[in-house]
Amino acid sequence: MRIIENAAIATVDARGTEYRSGHVVADGEVLVAVGEGPAPAQYTGTRVDGSGCLVTPGLINTHHHLYQWATRGYAPDSTLFDWLVELYPVWGRLDAEITHAAASAGLARLALTGCTTVADHHYVFPREGGDQLAALVSAVGRVGVRGHLVRGSMDRGESHGGLPPDHLVEDLDAALAGTEAAIDVHHDPSPDARVRIAVGPCSPFTVTERLMTEAAVLARRKGVRLHTHLAETLDEERQCLAEFGCTPAEYAEKLGWLGDDVWLAHTVHLADDAVRRMGATGTGSAHCPTSNGRLGTGIAPARGLLDAGAPVGLGVDGAASNESGGLGEELHQALLQARQRGGPEALTTRHALWMGTMGGARCLGREGELGSLEPGKLADLAVWDLGGLRHAGIDDPVAALVLGATPEVKLLLVGGETVVADGRLRTTDEAAVTAELGAASGRMR
């Protein structure tokens, strides 16, 4: 049993319950007590003094491309389409060893910034690239977080008006077969699952209409979730209007891609009616503020989506468009961007924390077991160290987390197991991960 005491606690439950000095008790994989003051005497086990710390649910990353950790720093001043054109040939050199090294590094960085669950959208499958999904699953197990691995696909190459080179796309039938195989081999539907699979054709400009529709049918037949990029740039909107006579959001709805089993990455350029439709259908949004800023794509209407009732989570996005690769800082960036778009009352510090926790859990369909600190939920939590110069003088611990520098993680538990302690990764050798990444990045160049 793990007992954390004397800490500020933000439960992120439906009532927004918080404690200035409280306790959290984990018995194995599950939380058994959360409350004010010291833990009741009936609980015995390893005690952690949380003085000067804030305990929150583990952060949930709703959109990433882990393989991109091997290609950070490319095309630093490009638009999305130009950035993709430069990087597609590089990604064509991926193999399973590179993907495992990059994913291990990306997951390690995420864990060190408070993240316990990662949705990774992997859509590059070079013909000689080996078993890409197995490489990702192995990295998830190595670092010790939960993985929602989105088996992506592209079947629309340059010769058919798409953006990727033809040699990097799959045949439609092969993409569907590979997706179904990934579900059959790796998907765990149990409440305490460490690995789940979702279905994720990449985007309207890399995928045919038939793949979008048949992928949705496949996902619903297998009982898994759906994910894709949507409405990220004005270039995408212009292309959709020219080719299909509708906006990306209208195109998604036409193809059956709005619903409470769908979450969409970015959703930057949405008309008001599209925001309302996402809310009405329960379609989730993975808001990626730093990546959107890096590529200059715009500011997503996060406040409007929340008001409409849509699940909104936070995403780091691939490290090739967010070289920092950490999730804790996205709380800060989401708040700043919302206020730049809608004024100082557009998003509170608690809203930002909600998006990084319960909002992400709703996007992934796991609000029953993740996203808040409540008895019966899984023991996925972060203990943030708010002591020292970086947060001195900030009386509100949630404001310190969201507005201040990203704190060091004193303790990160996933299913009650230690992943980070005292700012150091405990599940694997960080130096080895770093060395493997350096070799992988060199091979990609």
CSV table of C-alpha atoms in Angstrom, one decimal:
chain,number,residue,atom,x,y,z
A,1,MET,CA,0.0,0.0,0.0
A,2,ARG,CA,1.3,3.5,-0.9
A,3,ILE,CA,0.2,6.4,1.4
A,4,ILE,CA,0.9,10.0,0.3
A,5,GLU,CA,0.2,12.6,3.1
A,6,ASN,CA,0.6,16.3,3.9
A,7,ALA,CA,0.1,17.3,0.3
A,8,ALA,CA,-2.2,19.7,-1.5
A,9,ILE,CA,-4.6,17.6,-3.6
A,10,ALA,CA,-6.6,18.5,-6.6
A,11,THR,CA,-8.9,15.5,-7.3
A,12,VAL,CA,-10.5,16.8,-10.5
A,13,ASP,CA,-13.6,15.0,-9.6
A,14,ALA,CA,-17.1,16.2,-10.7
A,15,ARG,CA,-17.3,18.6,-7.7
A,16,GLY,CA,-13.8,20.0,-8.2
A,17,THR,CA,-12.8,18.8,-4.7
A,18,GLU,CA,-9.5,20.0,-3.4
A,19,TYR,CA,-7.6,19.7,-0.1
A,20,ARG,CA,-5.0,22.1,1.3
A,21,SER,CA,-3.3,19.2,3.2
A,22,GLY,CA,-4.6,15.8,2.6
A,23,HIS,CA,-3.9,12.1,1.8
A,24,VAL,CA,-4.1,9.7,-1.1
A,25,VAL,CA,-3.9,5.9,-0.5
A,26,ALA,CA,-3.2,3.4,-3.2
A,27,ASP,CA,-3.7,-0.3,-2.6
A,28,GLY,CA,-2.0,-2.1,-5.5
A,29,GLU,CA,-3.4,-0.7,-8.7
A,30,VAL,CA,-6.4,1.1,-7.2
A,31,LEU,CA,-7.0,4.2,-5.1
A,32,VAL,CA,-8.8,3.3,-1.8
A,33,ALA,CA,-8.8,6.7,0.0
A,34,VAL,CA,-8.6,10.4,-0.8
A,35,GLY,CA,-9.3,13.0,1.8
A,36,GLU,CA,-8.4,15.8,4.2
A,37,GLY,CA,-5.6,15.5,6.8
A,38,PRO,CA,-3.5,12.4,7.6
A,39,ALA,CA,-4.5,9.0,6.3
A,40,PRO,CA,-6.7,7.0,8.7
A,41,ALA,CA,-4.7,4.7,10.9
A,42,GLN,CA,-6.2,1.6,9.3
A,43,TYR,CA,-4.0,2.1,6.2
A,44,THR,CA,-0.5,0.8,6.6
A,45,GLY,CA,2.4,0.7,4.1
A,46,THR,CA,5.0,2.9,2.5
A,47,ARG,CA,4.4,6.5,3.4
A,48,VAL,CA,5.4,9.5,1.2
A,49,ASP,CA,5.7,12.9,2.8
A,50,GLY,CA,4.0,15.3,0.3
A,51,SER,CA,4.8,18.5,2.2
A,52,GLY,CA,5.3,21.3,-0.3
A,53,CYS,CA,3.7,19.2,-3.1
A,54,LEU,CA,0.5,19.0,-5.2
A,55,VAL,CA,-1.0,15.7,-6.0
A,56,THR,CA,-3.1,15.5,-9.2
A,57,PRO,CA,-4.3,12.7,-11.5
A,58,GLY,CA,-1.7,11.6,-13.9
A,59,LEU,CA,-1.8,13.7,-17.1
A,60,ILE,CA,-3.2,12.2,-20.2
A,61,ASN,CA,-1.7,13.0,-23.6
A,62,THR,CA,-4.4,12.6,-26.3
A,63,HIS,CA,-2.2,13.0,-29.4
A,64,HIS,CA,1.4,12.2,-30.2
A,65,HIS,CA,3.7,10.7,-32.8
A,66,LEU,CA,6.4,9.0,-30.8
A,67,TYR,CA,8.5,8.0,-33.8
A,68,GLN,CA,9.1,11.7,-34.5
A,69,TRP,CA,11.5,12.0,-31.5
A,70,ALA,CA,14.2,10.8,-33.9
A,71,THR,CA,13.6,13.8,-36.2
A,72,ARG,CA,13.4,16.8,-34.0
A,73,GLY,CA,14.6,20.2,-35.3
A,74,TYR,CA,13.9,19.6,-39.0
A,75,ALA,CA,12.1,22.4,-41.0
A,76,PRO,CA,12.1,24.7,-38.1
A,77,ASP,CA,10.4,27.6,-39.9
A,78,SER,CA,8.0,25.9,-42.2
A,79,THR,CA,4.2,25.6,-42.6
A,80,LEU,CA,2.6,22.2,-41.9
A,81,PHE,CA,2.5,21.2,-45.6
A,82,ASP,CA,6.1,22.3,-46.3
A,83,TRP,CA,7.2,20.6,-43.1
A,84,LEU,CA,5.5,17.3,-44.1
A,85,VAL,CA,7.0,17.4,-47.6
A,86,GLU,CA,10.5,17.8,-46.0
A,87,LEU,CA,10.0,15.1,-43.4
A,88,TYR,CA,8.2,12.3,-45.3
A,89,PRO,CA,11.3,11.1,-47.1
A,90,VAL,CA,13.2,11.0,-43.8
A,91,TRP,CA,10.4,9.0,-42.1
A,92,GLY,CA,10.6,6.6,-45.0
A,93,ARG,CA,13.8,5.3,-43.4
A,94,LEU,CA,12.1,4.2,-40.2
A,95,ASP,CA,12.6,0.7,-39.0
A,96,ALA,CA,11.4,-1.0,-35.8
A,97,GLU,CA,14.6,-0.4,-33.9
A,98,ILE,CA,14.5,3.4,-34.6
A,99,THR,CA,10.8,3.5,-33.7
A,100,HIS,CA,11.5,1.7,-30.4
A,101,ALA,CA,14.3,4.1,-29.5
A,102,ALA,CA,12.3,7.2,-30.4
A,103,ALA,CA,9.2,6.0,-28.6
A,104,SER,CA,11.2,5.1,-25.5
A,105,ALA,CA,12.7,8.5,-25.4
A,106,GLY,CA,9.4,10.3,-26.0
A,107,LEU,CA,7.6,8.2,-23.4
A,108,ALA,CA,10.4,8.9,-20.9
A,109,ARG,CA,10.2,12.6,-21.4
A,110,LEU,CA,6.4,12.5,-21.0
A,111,ALA,CA,6.6,10.5,-17.8
A,112,LEU,CA,9.1,13.1,-16.4
A,113,THR,CA,6.5,15.8,-17.1
A,114,GLY,CA,3.7,14.1,-15.2
A,115,CYS,CA,2.1,12.0,-18.0
A,116,THR,CA,0.7,8.5,-17.2
A,117,THR,CA,-1.3,7.7,-20.4
A,118,VAL,CA,-0.2,8.4,-24.0
A,119,ALA,CA,-2.3,8.2,-27.2
A,120,ASP,CA,0.2,7.7,-30.0
A,121,HIS,CA,-0.9,8.1,-33.6
A,122,HIS,CA,1.5,6.0,-35.8
A,123,TYR,CA,0.8,6.1,-39.5
A,124,VAL,CA,4.1,5.5,-41.2
A,125,PHE,CA,4.8,1.9,-42.2
A,126,PRO,CA,7.8,1.7,-44.6
A,127,ARG,CA,7.8,-1.5,-46.6
A,128,GLU,CA,11.1,-2.7,-44.9
A,129,GLY,CA,10.3,-1.1,-41.6
A,130,GLY,CA,9.6,-4.3,-39.6
A,131,ASP,CA,6.9,-4.6,-36.9
A,132,GLN,CA,6.2,-0.9,-36.0
A,133,LEU,CA,3.4,-1.7,-33.6
A,134,ALA,CA,5.4,-4.2,-31.7
A,135,ALA,CA,8.2,-1.7,-31.3
A,136,LEU,CA,5.7,0.8,-29.8
A,137,VAL,CA,4.1,-1.8,-27.5
A,138,SER,CA,7.6,-2.7,-26.3
A,139,ALA,CA,8.5,0.9,-25.5
A,140,VAL,CA,5.2,1.4,-23.5
A,141,GLY,CA,6.1,-1.6,-21.4
A,142,ARG,CA,9.7,-0.5,-21.0
A,143,VAL,CA,8.8,3.0,-19.6
A,144,GLY,CA,5.7,1.8,-17.7
A,145,VAL,CA,3.0,4.1,-18.8
A,146,ARG,CA,-0.3,3.3,-20.4
A,147,GLY,CA,-0.5,3.4,-24.2
A,148,HIS,CA,-3.4,4.1,-26.5
A,149,LEU,CA,-1.8,3.2,-29.8
A,150,VAL,CA,-3.6,4.5,-32.8
A,151,ARG,CA,-2.9,2.2,-35.8
A,152,GLY,CA,-2.8,4.9,-38.5
A,153,SER,CA,-2.7,4.6,-42.2
A,154,MET,CA,-2.2,6.5,-45.5
A,155,ASP,CA,-3.3,5.3,-48.9
A,156,ARG,CA,-3.3,8.5,-50.9
A,157,GLY,CA,0.1,9.3,-52.4
A,158,GLU,CA,1.3,12.1,-54.6
A,159,SER,CA,0.1,10.4,-57.8
A,160,HIS,CA,-3.5,10.5,-56.4
A,161,GLY,CA,-3.4,14.1,-55.2
A,162,GLY,CA,-2.1,13.3,-51.7
A,163,LEU,CA,0.8,14.8,-49.9
A,164,PRO,CA,3.1,11.8,-49.0
A,165,PRO,CA,5.3,10.1,-51.6
A,166,ASP,CA,3.7,7.0,-53.2
A,167,HIS,CA,6.3,4.7,-51.7
A,168,LEU,CA,5.3,5.7,-48.2
A,169,VAL,CA,1.6,4.8,-48.5
A,170,GLU,CA,-0.2,1.5,-48.1
A,171,ASP,CA,-2.6,-0.3,-50.3
A,172,LEU,CA,-6.1,0.2,-48.8
A,173,ASP,CA,-6.7,-3.5,-48.2
A,174,ALA,CA,-3.3,-3.9,-46.6
A,175,ALA,CA,-4.0,-0.9,-44.3
A,176,LEU,CA,-7.3,-2.3,-43.1
A,177,ALA,CA,-5.8,-5.7,-42.6
A,178,GLY,CA,-2.9,-4.3,-40.7
A,179,THR,CA,-5.2,-2.3,-38.5
A,180,GLU,CA,-7.4,-5.3,-37.7
A,181,ALA,CA,-4.4,-7.4,-36.9
A,182,ALA,CA,-3.1,-4.7,-34.5
A,183,ILE,CA,-6.4,-4.8,-32.7
A,184,ASP,CA,-6.5,-8.6,-32.5
A,185,VAL,CA,-2.9,-8.9,-31.2
A,186,HIS,CA,-2.5,-5.9,-28.9
A,187,HIS,CA,-5.9,-4.4,-27.8
A,188,ASP,CA,-6.8,-5.0,-24.2
A,189,PRO,CA,-10.4,-3.9,-23.4
A,190,SER,CA,-10.1,-4.5,-19.6
A,191,PRO,CA,-10.5,-1.5,-17.2
A,192,ASP,CA,-6.9,-1.7,-16.1
A,193,ALA,CA,-5.5,-2.0,-19.6
A,194,ARG,CA,-1.9,-0.9,-20.2
A,195,VAL,CA,-2.3,-1.1,-24.0
A,196,ARG,CA,-5.3,-0.3,-26.2
A,197,ILE,CA,-5.6,0.1,-29.9
A,198,ALA,CA,-7.6,2.7,-31.9
A,199,VAL,CA,-8.2,3.1,-35.6
A,200,GLY,CA,-6.6,6.2,-37.2
A,201,PRO,CA,-6.4,7.0,-40.9
A,202,CYS,CA,-4.0,9.9,-41.0
A,203,SER,CA,-5.9,12.9,-42.5
A,204,PRO,CA,-8.1,14.0,-45.4
A,205,PHE,CA,-5.1,14.9,-47.5
A,206,THR,CA,-3.3,11.6,-47.1
A,207,VAL,CA,-6.3,9.1,-47.1
A,208,THR,CA,-9.0,8.2,-49.6
A,209,GLU,CA,-12.6,8.6,-48.8
A,210,ARG,CA,-13.0,4.8,-49.0
A,211,LEU,CA,-10.4,4.2,-46.3
A,212,MET,CA,-12.0,6.8,-44.0
A,213,THR,CA,-15.4,5.1,-44.3
A,214,GLU,CA,-14.2,1.5,-44.1
A,215,ALA,CA,-11.9,2.3,-41.2
A,216,ALA,CA,-14.8,3.6,-39.3
A,217,VAL,CA,-16.8,0.5,-40.0
A,218,LEU,CA,-13.9,-1.7,-38.9
A,219,ALA,CA,-13.4,0.3,-35.6
A,220,ARG,CA,-17.1,0.0,-34.7
A,221,ARG,CA,-17.2,-3.7,-35.6
A,222,LYS,CA,-14.2,-4.3,-33.3
A,223,GLY,CA,-15.4,-2.0,-30.5
A,224,VAL,CA,-12.5,0.4,-30.5
A,225,ARG,CA,-12.2,4.2,-30.9
A,226,LEU,CA,-11.5,6.4,-33.9
A,227,HIS,CA,-8.9,9.1,-34.3
A,228,THR,CA,-7.6,11.3,-37.1
A,229,HIS,CA,-6.2,14.8,-37.8
A,230,LEU,CA,-8.8,17.3,-38.7
A,231,ALA,CA,-9.1,21.1,-39.4
A,232,GLU,CA,-5.5,21.7,-38.5
A,233,THR,CA,-4.7,24.4,-41.2
A,234,LEU,CA,-6.4,26.7,-43.7
A,235,ASP,CA,-4.6,24.8,-46.4
A,236,GLU,CA,-6.5,21.7,-45.4
A,237,GLU,CA,-9.8,23.6,-45.5
A,238,ARG,CA,-9.1,25.1,-48.9
A,239,GLN,CA,-8.2,21.6,-50.2
A,240,CYS,CA,-11.4,20.0,-48.8
A,241,LEU,CA,-13.6,22.8,-50.2
A,242,ALA,CA,-12.0,22.4,-53.6
A,243,GLU,CA,-12.2,18.6,-53.7
A,244,PHE,CA,-15.3,17.7,-51.7
A,245,GLY,CA,-17.3,21.0,-51.6
A,246,CYS,CA,-17.3,21.1,-47.9
A,247,THR,CA,-15.2,21.9,-44.9
A,248,PRO,CA,-13.1,19.3,-43.1
A,249,ALA,CA,-15.7,19.1,-40.3
A,250,GLU,CA,-18.5,18.6,-42.7
A,251,TYR,CA,-16.5,16.0,-44.6
A,252,ALA,CA,-15.9,14.1,-41.3
A,253,GLU,CA,-19.6,14.1,-40.5
A,254,LYS,CA,-20.5,13.0,-44.0
A,255,LEU,CA,-18.2,10.0,-43.6
A,256,GLY,CA,-19.4,9.0,-40.1
A,257,TRP,CA,-16.5,10.5,-38.2
A,258,LEU,CA,-18.4,12.4,-35.6
A,259,GLY,CA,-19.5,10.5,-32.5
A,260,ASP,CA,-18.7,9.8,-28.9
A,261,ASP,CA,-16.3,7.1,-30.0
A,262,VAL,CA,-14.2,9.6,-32.0
A,263,TRP,CA,-11.6,12.2,-30.9
A,264,LEU,CA,-10.0,14.5,-33.5
A,265,ALA,CA,-6.5,16.1,-33.3
A,266,HIS,CA,-6.1,19.9,-33.5
A,267,THR,CA,-9.6,21.1,-34.7
A,268,VAL,CA,-8.2,24.6,-35.1
A,269,HIS,CA,-10.4,25.9,-37.9
A,270,LEU,CA,-13.9,25.1,-36.9
A,271,ALA,CA,-17.0,27.2,-37.8
A,272,ASP,CA,-19.4,27.8,-34.9
A,273,ASP,CA,-21.8,25.2,-36.3
A,274,ALA,CA,-19.0,22.6,-36.3
A,275,VAL,CA,-18.2,23.4,-32.7
A,276,ARG,CA,-21.9,22.8,-31.8
A,277,ARG,CA,-22.0,19.6,-33.8
A,278,MET,CA,-18.9,18.2,-32.0
A,279,GLY,CA,-20.5,19.0,-28.7
A,280,ALA,CA,-23.9,17.5,-29.7
A,281,THR,CA,-22.3,14.3,-30.9
A,282,GLY,CA,-19.8,14.0,-28.0
A,283,THR,CA,-16.8,14.1,-30.4
A,284,GLY,CA,-13.6,14.8,-28.6
A,285,SER,CA,-10.8,17.2,-29.5
A,286,ALA,CA,-7.1,16.7,-28.8
A,287,HIS,CA,-5.9,20.3,-28.3
A,288,CYS,CA,-2.2,20.7,-29.1
A,289,PRO,CA,-1.3,24.3,-28.3
A,290,THR,CA,2.5,24.2,-28.6
A,291,SER,CA,2.6,22.3,-31.9
A,292,ASN,CA,-0.1,24.6,-33.3
A,293,GLY,CA,2.1,27.5,-32.3
A,294,ARG,CA,5.3,25.9,-33.7
A,295,LEU,CA,3.7,25.4,-37.1
A,296,GLY,CA,1.7,28.6,-37.0
A,297,THR,CA,-1.6,26.9,-37.7
A,298,GLY,CA,-3.8,29.0,-35.4
A,299,ILE,CA,-5.5,28.8,-32.0
A,300,ALA,CA,-8.1,26.1,-31.5
A,301,PRO,CA,-11.5,27.1,-30.1
A,302,ALA,CA,-11.0,25.1,-26.9
A,303,ARG,CA,-13.3,27.3,-24.8
A,304,GLY,CA,-16.1,27.1,-27.4
A,305,LEU,CA,-15.8,23.3,-27.5
A,306,LEU,CA,-15.9,23.0,-23.7
A,307,ASP,CA,-19.0,25.2,-23.6
A,308,ALA,CA,-20.6,23.0,-26.3
A,309,GLY,CA,-20.0,19.9,-24.2
A,310,ALA,CA,-17.3,18.3,-26.3
A,311,PRO,CA,-14.6,16.4,-24.5
A,312,VAL,CA,-11.3,18.4,-24.9
A,313,GLY,CA,-8.0,16.9,-23.9
A,314,LEU,CA,-4.4,18.1,-24.4
A,315,GLY,CA,-1.8,16.7,-26.8
A,316,VAL,CA,1.9,17.2,-27.1
A,317,ASP,CA,1.9,16.1,-30.8
A,318,GLY,CA,5.0,14.7,-32.4
A,319,ALA,CA,8.4,16.0,-31.2
A,320,ALA,CA,9.2,17.1,-34.7
A,321,SER,CA,6.6,19.9,-34.3
A,322,ASN,CA,7.1,20.2,-30.5
A,323,GLU,CA,10.7,19.7,-29.7
A,324,SER,CA,10.2,20.0,-26.0
A,325,GLY,CA,8.0,16.9,-25.9
A,326,GLY,CA,6.6,17.4,-22.4
A,327,LEU,CA,3.0,17.4,-21.3
A,328,GLY,CA,3.1,19.4,-18.1
A,329,GLU,CA,3.8,22.6,-20.0
A,330,GLU,CA,0.8,22.2,-22.3
A,331,LEU,CA,-1.4,23.1,-19.3
A,332,HIS,CA,0.3,26.5,-19.4
A,333,GLN,CA,0.2,26.9,-23.1
A,334,ALA,CA,-3.5,25.9,-23.4
A,335,LEU,CA,-4.4,28.6,-20.9
A,336,LEU,CA,-2.4,31.3,-22.7
A,337,GLN,CA,-3.8,30.4,-26.1
A,338,ALA,CA,-7.4,30.4,-24.9
A,339,ARG,CA,-6.9,33.8,-23.3
A,340,GLN,CA,-5.2,35.2,-26.4
A,341,ARG,CA,-8.2,34.1,-28.4
A,342,GLY,CA,-11.0,34.9,-25.9
A,343,GLY,CA,-9.7,37.2,-23.2
A,344,PRO,CA,-8.6,36.7,-19.6
A,345,GLU,CA,-11.7,34.8,-18.5
A,346,ALA,CA,-11.6,32.3,-21.4
A,347,LEU,CA,-9.9,29.6,-19.4
A,348,THR,CA,-9.1,29.2,-15.7
A,349,THR,CA,-6.2,27.3,-14.2
A,350,ARG,CA,-8.7,24.6,-13.1
A,351,HIS,CA,-10.1,24.3,-16.7
A,352,ALA,CA,-6.5,23.7,-17.9
A,353,LEU,CA,-5.9,21.0,-15.3
A,354,TRP,CA,-9.2,19.4,-16.2
A,355,MET,CA,-8.3,19.2,-19.9
A,356,GLY,CA,-5.0,17.6,-19.0
A,357,THR,CA,-6.7,14.9,-16.9
A,358,MET,CA,-10.4,14.3,-17.0
A,359,GLY,CA,-10.8,15.8,-20.5
A,360,GLY,CA,-8.2,13.5,-21.8
A,361,ALA,CA,-9.8,10.5,-20.1
A,362,ARG,CA,-13.1,11.4,-21.8
A,363,CYS,CA,-11.4,11.6,-25.2
A,364,LEU,CA,-10.0,8.1,-24.7
A,365,GLY,CA,-13.2,6.7,-23.3
A,366,ARG,CA,-11.6,6.0,-19.9
A,367,GLU,CA,-13.3,8.5,-17.6
A,368,GLY,CA,-14.5,5.5,-15.5
A,369,GLU,CA,-11.0,4.6,-14.4
A,370,LEU,CA,-8.7,7.5,-15.1
A,371,GLY,CA,-8.6,11.3,-15.0
A,372,SER,CA,-9.5,12.0,-11.3
A,373,LEU,CA,-8.4,10.9,-7.9
A,374,GLU,CA,-11.4,9.0,-6.4
A,375,PRO,CA,-11.6,5.7,-4.6
A,376,GLY,CA,-12.1,2.8,-7.0
A,377,LYS,CA,-10.2,4.5,-9.8
A,378,LEU,CA,-6.8,3.4,-11.0
A,379,ALA,CA,-3.8,4.6,-9.0
A,380,ASP,CA,-2.4,6.9,-11.8
A,381,LEU,CA,-1.2,10.1,-10.2
A,382,ALA,CA,1.5,12.8,-10.2
A,383,VAL,CA,3.1,14.4,-7.1
A,384,TRP,CA,4.5,17.8,-8.2
A,385,ASP,CA,7.2,19.4,-6.1
A,386,LEU,CA,6.2,23.1,-5.6
A,387,GLY,CA,9.0,23.9,-3.2
A,388,GLY,CA,12.0,26.1,-4.1
A,389,LEU,CA,12.5,29.3,-6.1
A,390,ARG,CA,10.4,28.4,-9.1
A,391,HIS,CA,7.1,28.4,-7.2
A,392,ALA,CA,7.9,30.4,-4.0
A,393,GLY,CA,5.2,32.8,-3.1
A,394,ILE,CA,2.4,31.3,-5.2
A,395,ASP,CA,-0.2,30.4,-2.5
A,396,ASP,CA,-2.6,28.5,-4.9
A,397,PRO,CA,-0.9,25.1,-5.8
A,398,VAL,CA,-3.0,24.6,-8.9
A,399,ALA,CA,-2.0,28.1,-10.1
A,400,ALA,CA,1.6,27.3,-9.3
A,401,LEU,CA,1.4,24.2,-11.5
A,402,VAL,CA,-0.4,25.8,-14.4
A,403,LEU,CA,1.1,29.3,-14.4
A,404,GLY,CA,4.5,28.6,-13.1
A,405,ALA,CA,7.4,26.7,-14.5
A,406,THR,CA,6.6,23.0,-15.0
A,407,PRO,CA,7.5,21.5,-11.6
A,408,GLU,CA,9.7,18.5,-11.0
A,409,VAL,CA,7.8,15.3,-10.5
A,410,LYS,CA,8.5,14.0,-7.1
A,411,LEU,CA,6.5,10.8,-7.7
A,412,LEU,CA,4.6,9.4,-10.7
A,413,LEU,CA,2.6,6.2,-10.2
A,414,VAL,CA,0.9,4.2,-12.9
A,415,GLY,CA,-1.3,1.5,-11.5
A,416,GLY,CA,0.3,2.1,-8.2
A,417,GLU,CA,3.8,1.3,-9.6
A,418,THR,CA,6.6,3.9,-9.4
A,419,VAL,CA,7.6,5.3,-12.8
A,420,VAL,CA,9.3,8.5,-11.7
A,421,ALA,CA,10.7,9.3,-8.3
A,422,ASP,CA,12.5,12.5,-7.3
A,423,GLY,CA,12.7,13.7,-10.8
A,424,ARG,CA,14.3,10.5,-12.2
A,425,LEU,CA,13.0,7.8,-14.3
A,426,ARG,CA,12.9,4.5,-12.3
A,427,THR,CA,11.6,2.0,-14.8
A,428,THR,CA,14.5,2.1,-17.3
A,429,ASP,CA,17.9,3.5,-17.7
A,430,GLU,CA,17.6,7.1,-18.9
A,431,ALA,CA,21.2,7.2,-20.1
A,432,ALA,CA,20.7,4.1,-22.2
A,433,VAL,CA,17.5,5.6,-23.7
A,434,THR,CA,19.4,8.7,-24.6
A,435,ALA,CA,22.2,6.8,-26.2
A,436,GLU,CA,19.8,4.7,-28.3
A,437,LEU,CA,18.0,7.8,-29.4
A,438,GLY,CA,21.2,9.4,-30.5
A,439,ALA,CA,22.1,6.4,-32.6
A,440,ALA,CA,18.6,6.3,-34.1
A,441,SER,CA,18.6,10.0,-35.0
A,442,GLY,CA,22.0,9.6,-36.6
A,443,ARG,CA,20.7,6.8,-38.8
A,444,MET,CA,17.7,8.9,-39.9
A,445,ARG,CA,20.0,11.7,-41.1
